[in-house]
PDB file of N, CA and C in Angstrom:
ATOM      1  N   UNK A   1       2.003  15.098  -1.591  1.00 55.00           N
ATOM      2  CA  UNK A   1       1.108  14.645  -1.316  1.00 55.00           C
ATOM      3  C   UNK A   1       0.286  13.523  -0.312  1.00 55.00           C
ATOM      4  N   UNK A   2      -0.449  13.041   0.253  1.00 59.00           N
ATOM      5  CA  UNK A   2      -0.855  12.345   1.007  1.00 59.00           C
ATOM      6  C   UNK A   2      -2.663  12.596   1.067  1.00 59.00           C
ATOM      7  N   UNK A   3      -2.785  11.371   1.782  1.00 58.00           N
ATOM      8  CA  UNK A   3      -4.072  11.449   2.023  1.00 58.00           C
ATOM      9  C   UNK A   3      -4.846  11.234   3.240  1.00 58.00           C
ATOM     10  N   UNK A   4      -5.891  11.489   3.136  1.00 59.00           N
ATOM     11  CA  UNK A   4      -6.295  11.881   4.318  1.00 59.00           C
ATOM     12  C   UNK A   4      -7.443  11.558   5.166  1.00 59.00           C
ATOM     13  N   UNK A   5      -7.462   9.668   4.747  1.00 57.00           N
ATOM     14  CA  UNK A   5      -8.012   8.700   5.313  1.00 57.00           C
ATOM     15  C   UNK A   5      -9.470   8.431   4.201  1.00 57.00           C
ATOM     16  N   UNK A   6     -10.153   8.129   6.025  1.00 62.00           N
ATOM     17  CA  UNK A   6     -11.640   7.055   5.309  1.00 62.00           C
ATOM     18  C   UNK A   6     -10.895   5.325   5.320  1.00 62.00           C
ATOM     19  N   UNK A   7     -12.041   4.636   4.235  1.00 69.00           N
ATOM     20  CA  UNK A   7     -12.214   3.688   4.664  1.00 69.00           C
ATOM     21  C   UNK A   7     -11.688   3.036   2.915  1.00 69.00           C
ATOM     22  N   UNK A   8     -11.526   4.103   2.276  1.00 79.00           N
ATOM     23  CA  UNK A   8     -11.011   3.920   0.842  1.00 79.00           C
ATOM     24  C   UNK A   8     -10.129   3.107   0.492  1.00 79.00           C
ATOM     25  N   UNK A   9     -10.124   2.552   0.915  1.00 88.00           N
ATOM     26  CA  UNK A   9      -7.759   2.326   0.099  1.00 88.00           C
ATOM     27  C   UNK A   9      -7.621   2.299  -0.477  1.00 88.00           C
ATOM     28  N   UNK A  10      -8.867   1.255  -1.868  1.00 92.00           N
ATOM     29  CA  UNK A  10      -8.239   1.380  -3.190  1.00 92.00           C
ATOM     30  C   UNK A  10      -7.967   3.038  -3.368  1.00 92.00           C
ATOM     31  N   UNK A  11      -8.691   3.799  -3.760  1.00 90.00           N
ATOM     32  CA  UNK A  11      -8.334   5.476  -3.293  1.00 90.00           C
ATOM     33  C   UNK A  11      -6.878   5.401  -2.791  1.00 90.00           C
ATOM     34  N   UNK A  12      -6.794   5.032  -2.058  1.00 91.00           N
ATOM     35  CA  UNK A  12      -5.131   5.744  -1.302  1.00 91.00           C
ATOM     36  C   UNK A  12      -4.381   5.022  -2.078  1.00 91.00           C
ATOM     37  N   UNK A  13      -4.746   3.644  -2.458  1.00 94.00           N
ATOM     38  CA  UNK A  13      -2.830   2.884  -3.059  1.00 94.00           C
ATOM     39  C   UNK A  13      -2.845   3.940  -5.083  1.00 94.00           C
ATOM     40  N   UNK A  14      -4.160   3.640  -5.790  1.00 94.00           N
ATOM     41  CA  UNK A  14      -4.283   4.525  -6.235  1.00 94.00           C
ATOM     42  C   UNK A  14      -3.443   5.701  -6.325  1.00 94.00           C
ATOM     43  N   UNK A  15      -3.313   6.855  -5.967  1.00 93.00           N
ATOM     44  CA  UNK A  15      -2.833   7.662  -4.799  1.00 93.00           C
ATOM     45  C   UNK A  15      -1.169   8.171  -5.315  1.00 93.00           C
ATOM     46  N   UNK A  16      -0.739   6.632  -4.564  1.00 95.00           N
ATOM     47  CA  UNK A  16      -0.059   5.444  -4.170  1.00 95.00           C
ATOM     48  C   UNK A  16       0.933   5.421  -5.608  1.00 95.00           C
ATOM     49  N   UNK A  17       0.356   4.691  -6.734  1.00 97.00           N
ATOM     50  CA  UNK A  17       0.493   3.305  -7.641  1.00 97.00           C
ATOM     51  C   UNK A  17       0.444   5.603  -8.736  1.00 97.00           C
ATOM     52  N   UNK A  18      -0.670   6.316  -9.121  1.00 96.00           N
ATOM     53  CA  UNK A  18      -0.673   6.782  -9.610  1.00 96.00           C
ATOM     54  C   UNK A  18       0.773   8.291  -9.614  1.00 96.00           C
ATOM     55  N   UNK A  19       1.434   8.451  -8.299  1.00 96.00           N
ATOM     56  CA  UNK A  19       2.544   8.843  -7.471  1.00 96.00           C
ATOM     57  C   UNK A  19       3.537   8.362  -8.425  1.00 96.00           C
ATOM     58  N   UNK A  20       3.878   7.204  -8.430  1.00 96.00           N
ATOM     59  CA  UNK A  20       5.679   6.816  -8.364  1.00 96.00           C
ATOM     60  C   UNK A  20       4.902   6.147 -10.287  1.00 96.00           C
ATOM     61  N   UNK A  21       4.440   7.110 -10.748  1.00 94.00           N
ATOM     62  CA  UNK A  21       4.492   7.045 -12.451  1.00 94.00           C
ATOM     63  C   UNK A  21       4.594   8.497 -12.371  1.00 94.00           C
ATOM     64  N   UNK A  22       5.640   8.789 -11.549  1.00 95.00           N
ATOM     65  CA  UNK A  22       6.190  10.675 -11.881  1.00 95.00           C
ATOM     66  C   UNK A  22       7.713  10.761 -12.031  1.00 95.00           C
ATOM     67  N   UNK A  23       7.609  11.417 -12.697  1.00 93.00           N
ATOM     68  CA  UNK A  23       9.563  12.221 -12.703  1.00 93.00           C
ATOM     69  C   UNK A  23      10.385  12.040 -10.816  1.00 93.00           C
ATOM     70  N   UNK A  24       9.236  12.531  -9.699  1.00 93.00           N
ATOM     71  CA  UNK A  24       9.437  12.659  -9.011  1.00 93.00           C
ATOM     72  C   UNK A  24       9.547  12.301  -7.760  1.00 93.00           C
ATOM     73  N   UNK A  25       8.271  10.752  -7.986  1.00 94.00           N
ATOM     74  CA  UNK A  25       8.390   9.592  -7.199  1.00 94.00           C
ATOM     75  C   UNK A  25       8.534   8.152  -7.852  1.00 94.00           C
ATOM     76  N   UNK A  26       8.978   8.286  -8.999  1.00 90.00           N
ATOM     77  CA  UNK A  26       9.486   7.309  -9.261  1.00 90.00           C
ATOM     78  C   UNK A  26      10.497   5.699  -8.938  1.00 90.00           C
ATOM     79  N   UNK A  27      11.360   6.746  -7.995  1.00 87.00           N
ATOM     80  CA  UNK A  27      12.090   5.290  -6.926  1.00 87.00           C
ATOM     81  C   UNK A  27      11.603   5.163  -5.987  1.00 87.00           C
ATOM     82  N   UNK A  28      11.136   5.977  -5.481  1.00 96.00           N
ATOM     83  CA  UNK A  28      10.424   6.391  -4.372  1.00 96.00           C
ATOM     84  C   UNK A  28       9.901   4.731  -3.836  1.00 96.00           C
ATOM     85  N   UNK A  29      10.338   4.537  -2.086  1.00 98.00           N
ATOM     86  CA  UNK A  29       8.979   3.786  -1.484  1.00 98.00           C
ATOM     87  C   UNK A  29       7.603   3.887  -1.876  1.00 98.00           C
ATOM     88  N   UNK A  30       6.866   3.566  -0.596  1.00 97.00           N
ATOM     89  CA  UNK A  30       5.003   3.202  -0.756  1.00 97.00           C
ATOM     90  C   UNK A  30       5.401   2.981   1.340  1.00 97.00           C
ATOM     91  N   UNK A  31       5.024   4.296   2.482  1.00 97.00           N
ATOM     92  CA  UNK A  31       4.796   3.480   3.366  1.00 97.00           C
ATOM     93  C   UNK A  31       2.998   3.897   4.179  1.00 97.00           C
ATOM     94  N   UNK A  32       2.657   3.206   4.150  1.00 95.00           N
ATOM     95  CA  UNK A  32       0.971   2.889   4.714  1.00 95.00           C
ATOM     96  C   UNK A  32       0.937   3.300   5.696  1.00 95.00           C
ATOM     97  N   UNK A  33       0.177   4.332   6.481  1.00 93.00           N
ATOM     98  CA  UNK A  33      -0.271   4.015   8.004  1.00 93.00           C
ATOM     99  C   UNK A  33      -1.633   4.705   8.106  1.00 93.00           C
ATOM    100  N   UNK A  34      -1.711   3.718   8.543  1.00 92.00           N
ATOM    101  CA  UNK A  34      -3.265   3.845   8.989  1.00 92.00           C
ATOM    102  C   UNK A  34      -3.723   2.447  10.219  1.00 92.00           C
ATOM    103  N   UNK A  35      -4.948   2.577  10.686  1.00 91.00           N
ATOM    104  CA  UNK A  35      -5.381   1.187  10.561  1.00 91.00           C
ATOM    105  C   UNK A  35      -5.853   0.036  10.083  1.00 91.00           C
ATOM    106  N   UNK A  36      -5.304   0.384   8.419  1.00 91.00           N
ATOM    107  CA  UNK A  36      -5.697  -0.747   8.296  1.00 91.00           C
ATOM    108  C   UNK A  36      -7.477  -2.391   8.396  1.00 91.00           C
ATOM    109  N   UNK A  37      -7.678  -0.813   8.989  1.00 89.00           N
ATOM    110  CA  UNK A  37      -9.705  -1.465   8.682  1.00 89.00           C
ATOM    111  C   UNK A  37     -10.365  -1.308   7.111  1.00 89.00           C
ATOM    112  N   UNK A  38     -10.324  -1.981   5.681  1.00 89.00           N
ATOM    113  CA  UNK A  38     -10.390  -1.612   4.954  1.00 89.00           C
ATOM    114  C   UNK A  38     -10.102  -2.833   3.600  1.00 89.00           C
ATOM    115  N   UNK A  39     -10.852  -3.036   2.663  1.00 90.00           N
ATOM    116  CA  UNK A  39     -10.538  -4.248   1.651  1.00 90.00           C
ATOM    117  C   UNK A  39      -9.143  -4.585   1.354  1.00 90.00           C
ATOM    118  N   UNK A  40      -8.810  -5.169   1.173  1.00 93.00           N
ATOM    119  CA  UNK A  40      -8.038  -5.893   0.585  1.00 93.00           C
ATOM    120  C   UNK A  40      -7.582  -4.933  -0.854  1.00 93.00           C
ATOM    121  N   UNK A  41      -6.853  -5.086  -1.541  1.00 95.00           N
ATOM    122  CA  UNK A  41      -6.900  -3.830  -3.227  1.00 95.00           C
ATOM    123  C   UNK A  41      -7.843  -5.253  -3.974  1.00 95.00           C
ATOM    124  N   UNK A  42      -8.469  -4.038  -5.503  1.00 96.00           N
ATOM    125  CA  UNK A  42      -9.137  -5.420  -6.555  1.00 96.00           C
ATOM    126  C   UNK A  42      -7.641  -5.881  -7.220  1.00 96.00           C
ATOM    127  N   UNK A  43      -7.769  -6.535  -7.706  1.00 96.00           N
ATOM    128  CA  UNK A  43      -6.589  -7.576  -8.360  1.00 96.00           C
ATOM    129  C   UNK A  43      -5.736  -6.542  -9.137  1.00 96.00           C
ATOM    130  N   UNK A  44      -6.719  -5.606  -9.665  1.00 97.00           N
ATOM    131  CA  UNK A  44      -5.509  -5.048 -10.998  1.00 97.00           C
ATOM    132  C   UNK A  44      -4.916  -4.353 -10.243  1.00 97.00           C
ATOM    133  N   UNK A  45      -5.580  -3.590  -9.245  1.00 97.00           N
ATOM    134  CA  UNK A  45      -4.697  -3.075  -8.010  1.00 97.00           C
ATOM    135  C   UNK A  45      -3.528  -4.044  -7.496  1.00 97.00           C
ATOM    136  N   UNK A  46      -3.797  -4.901  -7.331  1.00 97.00           N
ATOM    137  CA  UNK A  46      -2.181  -6.248  -6.740  1.00 97.00           C
ATOM    138  C   UNK A  46      -1.348  -6.225  -8.140  1.00 97.00           C
ATOM    139  N   UNK A  47      -1.664  -6.313  -8.623  1.00 97.00           N
ATOM    140  CA  UNK A  47      -1.235  -6.265 -10.162  1.00 97.00           C
ATOM    141  C   UNK A  47      -0.109  -5.101 -10.488  1.00 97.00           C
ATOM    142  N   UNK A  48      -0.924  -3.860 -10.597  1.00 97.00           N
ATOM    143  CA  UNK A  48      -0.002  -3.227 -10.532  1.00 97.00           C
ATOM    144  C   UNK A  48       1.619  -3.148  -9.055  1.00 97.00           C
ATOM    145  N   UNK A  49       1.209  -2.832  -8.266  1.00 97.00           N
ATOM    146  CA  UNK A  49       1.960  -3.043  -6.657  1.00 97.00           C
ATOM    147  C   UNK A  49       3.246  -4.081  -6.982  1.00 97.00           C
ATOM    148  N   UNK A  50       2.561  -5.951  -7.816  1.00 97.00           N
ATOM    149  CA  UNK A  50       3.155  -6.505  -8.027  1.00 97.00           C
ATOM    150  C   UNK A  50       4.565  -6.009  -9.452  1.00 97.00           C
ATOM    151  N   UNK A  51       4.329  -5.099 -10.259  1.00 97.00           N
ATOM    152  CA  UNK A  51       4.586  -4.837 -10.829  1.00 97.00           C
ATOM    153  C   UNK A  51       5.489  -3.628 -10.870  1.00 97.00           C
ATOM    154  N   UNK A  52       5.171  -2.680 -10.057  1.00 97.00           N
ATOM    155  CA  UNK A  52       6.224  -1.772  -8.861  1.00 97.00           C
ATOM    156  C   UNK A  52       7.219  -2.460  -8.188  1.00 97.00           C
ATOM    157  N   UNK A  53       6.455  -3.673  -7.428  1.00 97.00           N
ATOM    158  CA  UNK A  53       7.945  -4.057  -7.112  1.00 97.00           C
ATOM    159  C   UNK A  53       8.996  -4.760  -7.961  1.00 97.00           C
ATOM    160  N   UNK A  54       8.454  -5.557  -8.566  1.00 96.00           N
ATOM    161  CA  UNK A  54       9.803  -5.624  -9.933  1.00 96.00           C
ATOM    162  C   UNK A  54      10.535  -4.377 -10.462  1.00 96.00           C
ATOM    163  N   UNK A  55       9.735  -3.276 -10.151  1.00 95.00           N
ATOM    164  CA  UNK A  55      11.361  -2.606 -10.338  1.00 95.00           C
ATOM    165  C   UNK A  55      11.850  -1.973  -9.478  1.00 95.00           C
ATOM    166  N   UNK A  56      11.404  -2.218  -8.067  1.00 96.00           N
ATOM    167  CA  UNK A  56      12.381  -2.377  -6.867  1.00 96.00           C
ATOM    168  C   UNK A  56      11.166  -1.320  -5.605  1.00 96.00           C
ATOM    169  N   UNK A  57      10.335  -1.112  -5.934  1.00 97.00           N
ATOM    170  CA  UNK A  57       9.392  -0.115  -4.971  1.00 97.00           C
ATOM    171  C   UNK A  57       9.556  -0.995  -3.940  1.00 97.00           C
ATOM    172  N   UNK A  58       9.476  -0.578  -3.051  1.00 98.00           N
ATOM    173  CA  UNK A  58       8.797  -1.909  -1.770  1.00 98.00           C
ATOM    174  C   UNK A  58       7.679  -1.237  -0.777  1.00 98.00           C
ATOM    175  N   UNK A  59       7.055  -2.119  -0.134  1.00 98.00           N
ATOM    176  CA  UNK A  59       5.767  -0.813   0.180  1.00 98.00           C
ATOM    177  C   UNK A  59       5.217  -1.651   1.585  1.00 98.00           C
ATOM    178  N   UNK A  60       5.517  -0.797   2.520  1.00 98.00           N
ATOM    179  CA  UNK A  60       5.440  -1.626   3.930  1.00 98.00           C
ATOM    180  C   UNK A  60       4.236  -0.672   4.147  1.00 98.00           C
ATOM    181  N   UNK A  61       3.815  -1.009   5.854  1.00 96.00           N
ATOM    182  CA  UNK A  61       3.063  -0.852   6.485  1.00 96.00           C
ATOM    183  C   UNK A  61       3.068   0.052   7.870  1.00 96.00           C
ATOM    184  N   UNK A  62       1.813   0.783   8.536  1.00 96.00           N
ATOM    185  CA  UNK A  62       2.848   1.043   9.943  1.00 96.00           C
ATOM    186  C   UNK A  62       1.248   1.259  10.020  1.00 96.00           C
ATOM    187  N   UNK A  63       0.823   0.406  11.239  1.00 96.00           N
ATOM    188  CA  UNK A  63      -0.953  -0.421  11.281  1.00 96.00           C
ATOM    189  C   UNK A  63      -0.956   0.062  13.328  1.00 96.00           C
ATOM    190  N   UNK A  64      -1.714   1.193  13.333  1.00 94.00           N
ATOM    191  CA  UNK A  64      -2.231   1.497  14.366  1.00 94.00           C
ATOM    192  C   UNK A  64      -3.175   0.976  14.869  1.00 94.00           C
ATOM    193  N   UNK A  65      -3.109  -0.477  15.759  1.00 90.00           N
ATOM    194  CA  UNK A  65      -4.475  -0.344  16.523  1.00 90.00           C
ATOM    195  C   UNK A  65      -4.075  -2.206  16.033  1.00 90.00           C
ATOM    196  N   UNK A  66      -4.138  -2.877  16.554  1.00 83.00           N
ATOM    197  CA  UNK A  66      -4.345  -4.562  16.533  1.00 83.00           C
ATOM    198  C   UNK A  66      -5.330  -4.929  15.363  1.00 83.00           C
ATOM    199  N   UNK A  67      -6.019  -4.061  14.322  1.00 83.00           N
ATOM    200  CA  UNK A  67      -7.480  -4.917  13.893  1.00 83.00           C
ATOM    201  C   UNK A  67      -6.617  -6.425  12.944  1.00 83.00           C
ATOM    202  N   UNK A  68      -7.718  -7.214  12.897  1.00 87.00           N
ATOM    203  CA  UNK A  68      -6.632  -7.831  11.599  1.00 87.00           C
ATOM    204  C   UNK A  68      -6.851  -7.621  10.095  1.00 87.00           C
ATOM    205  N   UNK A  69      -5.850  -8.373   9.341  1.00 86.00           N
ATOM    206  CA  UNK A  69      -5.839  -7.719   8.395  1.00 86.00           C
ATOM    207  C   UNK A  69      -5.603  -8.522   7.302  1.00 86.00           C
ATOM    208  N   UNK A  70      -5.540  -8.869   5.787  1.00 91.00           N
ATOM    209  CA  UNK A  70      -4.213  -9.784   5.728  1.00 91.00           C
ATOM    210  C   UNK A  70      -4.062  -8.968   4.628  1.00 91.00           C
ATOM    211  N   UNK A  71      -3.506  -7.256   4.686  1.00 94.00           N
ATOM    212  CA  UNK A  71      -2.564  -7.281   3.632  1.00 94.00           C
ATOM    213  C   UNK A  71      -1.041  -7.456   4.448  1.00 94.00           C
ATOM    214  N   UNK A  72      -0.702  -8.317   5.191  1.00 92.00           N
ATOM    215  CA  UNK A  72       0.363  -8.945   5.329  1.00 92.00           C
ATOM    216  C   UNK A  72       1.201  -9.687   3.719  1.00 92.00           C
ATOM    217  N   UNK A  73      -0.103 -10.691   3.044  1.00 93.00           N
ATOM    218  CA  UNK A  73       0.382 -10.609   1.770  1.00 93.00           C
ATOM    219  C   UNK A  73       0.447 -10.003   0.611  1.00 93.00           C
ATOM    220  N   UNK A  74      -0.165  -8.456   0.638  1.00 96.00           N
ATOM    221  CA  UNK A  74       0.414  -7.321  -0.683  1.00 96.00           C
ATOM    222  C   UNK A  74       1.011  -6.185   0.059  1.00 96.00           C
ATOM    223  N   UNK A  75       1.706  -6.385   1.685  1.00 97.00           N
ATOM    224  CA  UNK A  75       2.798  -5.878   1.344  1.00 97.00           C
ATOM    225  C   UNK A  75       4.062  -6.628   1.521  1.00 97.00           C
ATOM    226  N   UNK A  76       5.396  -5.088   1.476  1.00 98.00           N
ATOM    227  CA  UNK A  76       6.130  -5.802   1.991  1.00 98.00           C
ATOM    228  C   UNK A  76       6.603  -6.403   3.496  1.00 98.00           C
ATOM    229  N   UNK A  77       6.799  -5.469   4.701  1.00 97.00           N
ATOM    230  CA  UNK A  77       6.211  -5.781   5.562  1.00 97.00           C
ATOM    231  C   UNK A  77       5.327  -4.377   5.878  1.00 97.00           C
ATOM    232  N   UNK A  78       4.661  -5.037   7.383  1.00 96.00           N
ATOM    233  CA  UNK A  78       3.774  -4.307   7.814  1.00 96.00           C
ATOM    234  C   UNK A  78       4.303  -4.094   9.754  1.00 96.00           C
ATOM    235  N   UNK A  79       4.863  -2.746  10.633  1.00 96.00           N
ATOM    236  CA  UNK A  79       4.540  -2.824  11.475  1.00 96.00           C
ATOM    237  C   UNK A  79       3.691  -2.646  12.424  1.00 96.00           C
ATOM    238  N   UNK A  80       3.465  -3.250  13.280  1.00 93.00           N
ATOM    239  CA  UNK A  80       2.295  -2.952  14.000  1.00 93.00           C
ATOM    240  C   UNK A  80       2.538  -2.379  15.945  1.00 93.00           C
ATOM    241  N   UNK A  81       2.080  -0.899  15.687  1.00 92.00           N
ATOM    242  CA  UNK A  81       2.087  -0.731  16.818  1.00 92.00           C
ATOM    243  C   UNK A  81       0.736  -0.273  17.755  1.00 92.00           C
TER     244      UNK A  81
END
């Protein structure tokens, strides 16, 4: 599955977190490819991300463009191109 874009980062993260709760993706890492021009996730979503990190999931980002954002506080690593 994939997410087709837009400015709703919360919905995109929700899809990723839902997938992690399935047998096929329970041990997967998450890679977000985006310009990251959306707000940081809500507190509840950040808690879910932290819970998944405790299970071993890593959250990565590949940022297209140089727009400033605080996602380095949420993700394990962001590469910028």
